[in-house]
XYZ file of C-alpha atoms in Angstrom:
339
model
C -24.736 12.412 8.815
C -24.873 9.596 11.745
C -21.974 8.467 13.907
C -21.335 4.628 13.611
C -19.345 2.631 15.570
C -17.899 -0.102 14.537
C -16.418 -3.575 16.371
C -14.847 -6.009 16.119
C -12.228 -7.447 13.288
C -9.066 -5.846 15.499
C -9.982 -2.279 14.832
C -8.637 0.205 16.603
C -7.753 4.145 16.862
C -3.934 4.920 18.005
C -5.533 5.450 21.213
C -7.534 1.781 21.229
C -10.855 3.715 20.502
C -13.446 1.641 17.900
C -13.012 3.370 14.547
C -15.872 5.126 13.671
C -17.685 6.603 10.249
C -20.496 8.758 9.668
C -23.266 7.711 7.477
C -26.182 9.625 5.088
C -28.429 7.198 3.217
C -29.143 7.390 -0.560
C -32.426 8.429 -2.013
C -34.274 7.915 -5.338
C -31.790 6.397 -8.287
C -28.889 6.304 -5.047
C -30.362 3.607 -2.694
C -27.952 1.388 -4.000
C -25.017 3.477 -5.147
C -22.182 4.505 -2.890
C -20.080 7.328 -1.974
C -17.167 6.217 0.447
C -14.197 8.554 1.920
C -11.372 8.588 3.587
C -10.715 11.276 5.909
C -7.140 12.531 5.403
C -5.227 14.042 8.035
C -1.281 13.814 7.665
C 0.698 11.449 9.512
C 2.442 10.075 12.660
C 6.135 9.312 11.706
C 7.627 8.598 15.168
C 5.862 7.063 18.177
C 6.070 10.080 20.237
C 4.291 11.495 17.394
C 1.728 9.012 17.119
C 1.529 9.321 20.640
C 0.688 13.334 20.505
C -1.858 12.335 17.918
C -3.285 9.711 20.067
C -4.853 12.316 22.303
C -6.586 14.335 19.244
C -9.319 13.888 17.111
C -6.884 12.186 14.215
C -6.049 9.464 16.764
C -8.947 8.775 18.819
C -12.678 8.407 18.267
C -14.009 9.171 21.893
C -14.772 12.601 21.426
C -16.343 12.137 18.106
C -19.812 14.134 18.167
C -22.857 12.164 16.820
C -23.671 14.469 14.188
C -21.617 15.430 11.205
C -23.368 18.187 9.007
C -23.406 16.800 5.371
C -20.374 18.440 3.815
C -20.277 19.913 0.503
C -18.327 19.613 -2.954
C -18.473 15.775 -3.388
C -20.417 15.216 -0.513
C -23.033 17.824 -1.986
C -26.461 16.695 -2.426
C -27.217 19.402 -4.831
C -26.831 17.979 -8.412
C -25.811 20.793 -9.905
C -22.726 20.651 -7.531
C -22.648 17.224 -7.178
C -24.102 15.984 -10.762
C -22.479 11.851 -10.223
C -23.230 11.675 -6.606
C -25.576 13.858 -5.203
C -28.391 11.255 -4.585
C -25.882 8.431 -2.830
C -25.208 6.627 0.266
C -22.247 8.588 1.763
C -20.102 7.298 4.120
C -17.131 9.322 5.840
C -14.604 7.713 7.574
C -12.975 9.141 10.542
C -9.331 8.962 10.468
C -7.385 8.060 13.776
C -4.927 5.244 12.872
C -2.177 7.791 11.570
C -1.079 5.293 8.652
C -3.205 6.021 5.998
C -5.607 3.042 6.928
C -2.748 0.674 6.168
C -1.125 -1.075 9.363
C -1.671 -4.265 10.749
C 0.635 -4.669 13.602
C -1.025 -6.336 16.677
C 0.730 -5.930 19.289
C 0.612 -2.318 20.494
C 3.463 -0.166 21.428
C 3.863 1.134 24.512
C 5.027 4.613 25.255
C 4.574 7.060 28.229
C 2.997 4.156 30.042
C -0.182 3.823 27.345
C -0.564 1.588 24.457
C -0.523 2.710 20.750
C -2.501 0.763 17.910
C -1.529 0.411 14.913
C -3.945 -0.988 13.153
C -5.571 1.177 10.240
C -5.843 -1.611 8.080
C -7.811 -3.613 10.919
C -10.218 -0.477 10.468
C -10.846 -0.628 6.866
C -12.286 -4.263 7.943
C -14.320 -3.307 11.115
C -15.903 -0.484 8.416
C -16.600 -2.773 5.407
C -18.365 -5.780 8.091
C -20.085 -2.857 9.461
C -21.169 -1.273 5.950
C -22.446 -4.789 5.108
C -25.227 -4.195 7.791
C -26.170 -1.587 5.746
C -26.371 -3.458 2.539
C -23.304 -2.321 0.358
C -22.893 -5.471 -1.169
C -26.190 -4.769 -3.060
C -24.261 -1.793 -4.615
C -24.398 -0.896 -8.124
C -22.303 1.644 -8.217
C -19.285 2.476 -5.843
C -16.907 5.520 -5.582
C -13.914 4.738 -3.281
C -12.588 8.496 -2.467
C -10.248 11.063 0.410
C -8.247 13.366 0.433
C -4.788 14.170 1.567
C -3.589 10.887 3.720
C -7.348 9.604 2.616
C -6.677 10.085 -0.969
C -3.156 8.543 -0.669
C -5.770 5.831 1.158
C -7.983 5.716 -1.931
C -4.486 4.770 -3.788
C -3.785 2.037 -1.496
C -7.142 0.357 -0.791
C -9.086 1.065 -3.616
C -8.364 -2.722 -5.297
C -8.720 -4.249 -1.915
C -12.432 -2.688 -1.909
C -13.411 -3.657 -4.978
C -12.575 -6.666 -4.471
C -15.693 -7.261 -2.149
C -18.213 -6.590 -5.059
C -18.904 -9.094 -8.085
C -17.883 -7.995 -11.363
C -20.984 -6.326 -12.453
C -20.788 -3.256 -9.841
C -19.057 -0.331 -11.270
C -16.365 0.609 -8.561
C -14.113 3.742 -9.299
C -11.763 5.588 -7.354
C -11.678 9.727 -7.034
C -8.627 10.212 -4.930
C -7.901 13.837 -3.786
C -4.775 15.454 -3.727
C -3.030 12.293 -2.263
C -0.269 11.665 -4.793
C 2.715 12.895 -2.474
C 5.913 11.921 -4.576
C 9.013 9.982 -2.817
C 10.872 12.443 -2.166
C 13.477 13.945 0.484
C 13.912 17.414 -0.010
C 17.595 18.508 -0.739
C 16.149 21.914 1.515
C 17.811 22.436 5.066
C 15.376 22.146 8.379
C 12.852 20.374 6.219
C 11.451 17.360 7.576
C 12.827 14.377 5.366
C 9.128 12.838 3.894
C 10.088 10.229 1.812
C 12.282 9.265 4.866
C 9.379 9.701 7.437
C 6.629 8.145 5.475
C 9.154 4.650 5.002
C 8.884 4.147 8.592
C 5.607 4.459 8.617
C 5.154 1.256 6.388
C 7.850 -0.317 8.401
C 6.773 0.670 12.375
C 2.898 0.259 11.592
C 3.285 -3.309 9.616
C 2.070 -2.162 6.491
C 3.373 -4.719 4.190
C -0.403 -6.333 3.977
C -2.106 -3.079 4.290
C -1.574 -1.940 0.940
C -1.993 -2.479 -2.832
C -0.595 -6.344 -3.124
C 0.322 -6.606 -6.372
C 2.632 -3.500 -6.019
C 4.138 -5.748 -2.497
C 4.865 -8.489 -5.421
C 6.360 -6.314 -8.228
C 8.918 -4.729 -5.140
C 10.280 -7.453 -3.257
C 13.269 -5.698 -2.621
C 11.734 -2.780 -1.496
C 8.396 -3.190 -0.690
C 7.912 -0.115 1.448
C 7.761 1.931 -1.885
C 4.069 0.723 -1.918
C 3.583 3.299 0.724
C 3.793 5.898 -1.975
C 0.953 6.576 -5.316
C 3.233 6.875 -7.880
C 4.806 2.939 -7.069
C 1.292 1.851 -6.559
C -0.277 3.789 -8.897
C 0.715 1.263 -12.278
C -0.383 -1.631 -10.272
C -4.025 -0.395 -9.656
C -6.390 -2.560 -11.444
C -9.792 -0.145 -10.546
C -10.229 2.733 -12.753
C -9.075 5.953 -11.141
C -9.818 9.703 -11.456
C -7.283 11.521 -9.883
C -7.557 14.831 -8.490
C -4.261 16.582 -7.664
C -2.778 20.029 -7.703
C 1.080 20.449 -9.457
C 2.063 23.088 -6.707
C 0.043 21.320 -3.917
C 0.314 23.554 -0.941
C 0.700 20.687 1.624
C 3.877 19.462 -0.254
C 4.934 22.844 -0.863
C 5.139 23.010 2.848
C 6.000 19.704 3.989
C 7.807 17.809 1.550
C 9.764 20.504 -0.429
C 10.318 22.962 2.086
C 9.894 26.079 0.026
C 6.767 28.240 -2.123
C 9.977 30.413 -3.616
C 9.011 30.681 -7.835
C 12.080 28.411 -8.829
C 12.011 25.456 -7.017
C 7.852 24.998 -7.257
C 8.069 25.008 -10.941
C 11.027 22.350 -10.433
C 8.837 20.241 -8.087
C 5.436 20.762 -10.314
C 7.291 19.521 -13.369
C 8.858 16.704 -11.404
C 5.210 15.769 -10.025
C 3.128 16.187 -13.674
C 5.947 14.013 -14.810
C 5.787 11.210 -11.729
C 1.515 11.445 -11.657
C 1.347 11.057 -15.601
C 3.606 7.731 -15.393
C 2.236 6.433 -12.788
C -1.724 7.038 -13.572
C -2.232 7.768 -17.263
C -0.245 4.508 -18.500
C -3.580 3.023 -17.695
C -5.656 4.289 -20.714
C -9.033 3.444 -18.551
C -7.850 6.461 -15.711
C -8.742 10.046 -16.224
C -7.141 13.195 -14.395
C -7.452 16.582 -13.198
C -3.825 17.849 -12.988
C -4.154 21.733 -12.017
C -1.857 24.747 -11.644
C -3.631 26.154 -8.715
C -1.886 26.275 -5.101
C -3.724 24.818 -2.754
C -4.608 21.469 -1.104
C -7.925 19.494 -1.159
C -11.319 20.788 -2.306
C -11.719 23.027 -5.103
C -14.526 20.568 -6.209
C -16.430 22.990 -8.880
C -14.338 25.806 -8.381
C -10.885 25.297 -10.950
C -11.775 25.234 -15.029
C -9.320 23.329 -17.147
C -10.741 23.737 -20.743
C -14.217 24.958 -19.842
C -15.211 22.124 -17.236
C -14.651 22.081 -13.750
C -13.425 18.868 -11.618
C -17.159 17.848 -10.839
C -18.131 18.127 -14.318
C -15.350 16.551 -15.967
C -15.282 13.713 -13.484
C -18.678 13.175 -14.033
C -18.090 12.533 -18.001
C -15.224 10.408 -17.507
C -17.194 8.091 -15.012
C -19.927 8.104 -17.358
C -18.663 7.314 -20.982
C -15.129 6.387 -19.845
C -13.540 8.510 -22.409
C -11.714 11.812 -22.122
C -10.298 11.541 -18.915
C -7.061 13.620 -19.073
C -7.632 16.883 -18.147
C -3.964 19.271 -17.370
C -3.792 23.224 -16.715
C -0.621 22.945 -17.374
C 0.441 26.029 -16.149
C 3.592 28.088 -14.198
C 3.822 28.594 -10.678
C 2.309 31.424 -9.113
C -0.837 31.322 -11.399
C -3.721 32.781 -9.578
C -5.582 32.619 -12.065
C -5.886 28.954 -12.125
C -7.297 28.898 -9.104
C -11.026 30.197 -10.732
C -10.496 30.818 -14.155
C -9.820 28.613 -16.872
């Protein structure tokens, strides 16, 4: 894959670097279909925070090499790993904003004597007027995806890119293990996410950075918009979500504990939150599994004899038969590669 840079439309990295993707053209059938990501990557919740992340790879594009072997699972271009999207344009973006590609505040911040941007948002723009170069509004066929902070991303953004294509082009969204619930952990010395992701929304301006119709359903408190499960009813695009009920990130960072107990408390509070929030829409599909871990997994875990590529690829095709749920107890290590 190619490094791009972009310019132009107020992009910026926190560190006032151009965002930057990298791009591997279609062939055959997928000249005109497309595979686009978000590149996940946690968050900055303070600005000395975003300031440490400034001077990384997750804040900054300068160091970005200008080469990107073509990764695998849904990036694959074998299609017997890969059976929707083997064949497509692919385009990964590189994350560096810190915000989930949501803020739009233009005046920078100034800390230690350098500016910070905040301007993810800004980026999604200075990508899509780049992309256009490359002829993605004669797409067919789009697949808005990330994982992590990119597939909270694909949550946010993934009416917002649609709505650059006509009706006709299918556009669905394949968001990866980025349904993090609101939630403060009642744990000591854990850090407070529900808390820490609010002032994200707030600090970095996100208020027209994400899903609008959730802004106009939460007046009052518009900064739950930051969050899947208060966007998630609001999303007009068709959505497959992938997502683990004992994800290991949130086991981590937003629970504070991997102890038997409270997991199974926090998986059941999750299947409950990502089932109210996604399949009240009878056009999404899911892949809710028991397995710890975080991202990937793309045609490893079996829930009822098909795999997340597989089942993913039926849904997108006929539409039907979307829900799929392991639906097991934490620790199940068997869920990780059996059925």
């Amino acid at each position: 894959m190619n490094l791009v840079k972009t310019t132009g439309n107020g992009g910026r990295c926190l560190d006032g670097s151009q965002p930057a993707y990298y791009f591997y053209p279609g062939t055959g059938d997928g000249v005109d279909k497309w595979y686009v990501y978000h590149q996940g990557g946690g968050w900055c919740t303070s600005v000395h925070d975003c300031y440490k992340r400034s001077l990384t790879r997750l804040g900054s594009t300068v160091n970005a090499t200008k080469t990107m072997t073509l990764p695998g699972g849904y990036f694959s271009a074998d299609e017997k790993v890969n059976p929707t999207m083997h064949n497509w344009n692919k385009v990964f973006f590189l994350y560096c904003d810190g915000g989930s590609y949501s803020g739009s505040r233009l005046e920078p911040v100034e800390y230690n004597s350098e500016k910070l941007y905040f301007r993810g948002f800004y980026n999604l723009h200075a990508y899509m007027n780049s992309l256009e170069t490359k002829n993605i509004l004669n797409a067919t066929e789009v697949v808005i995806s990330g994982c992590s902070a990119g597939g909270l991303a694909t949550y946010l953004h993934v009416d917002w890119w649609a709505s650059h294509f006509s009706s006709s082009v299918k556009v669905r969204g394949l968001p990866d293990s980025g349904f993090f619930l609101d939630y403060n952990s009642p744990l000591a010395n854990v850090p407070q996410y529900g808390t820490n992701l609010r002032w994200v929304f707030k600090e970095m301006n996100c208020t027209f950075g994400v899903n609008q119709d959730c802004i106009k359903a939460n007046v009052a408190a518009p900064e739950k918009c930051m969050f899947a499960e208060h966007t998630g009813p609001h999303i007009k695009i068709p959505i497959f979500p992938l997502q683990s009920m004992f994800d290991s990130w949130q086991s981590a960072h937003i629970l504070g504990s991997n102890e038997t107990a409270p997991m199974n408390k926090y998986g059941q509070l999750l299947e409950k939150r990502i089932k109210a929030s996604v399949l009240s829409n009878s056009k999404n599909g899911l892949f809710l599994d028991s397995c710890f871990h975080h991202c990937g997994e793309w045609d490893a875990i079996n829930i009822g004899g098909q795999d997340s590529a597989r089942a993913f690829d039926s849904w997108y095709k006929t539409g039907k038969n979307g829900a799929h749920l392991q639906n097991k107890v934490y620790p199940c290590e068997g869920c990780c590669h059996g059925k």
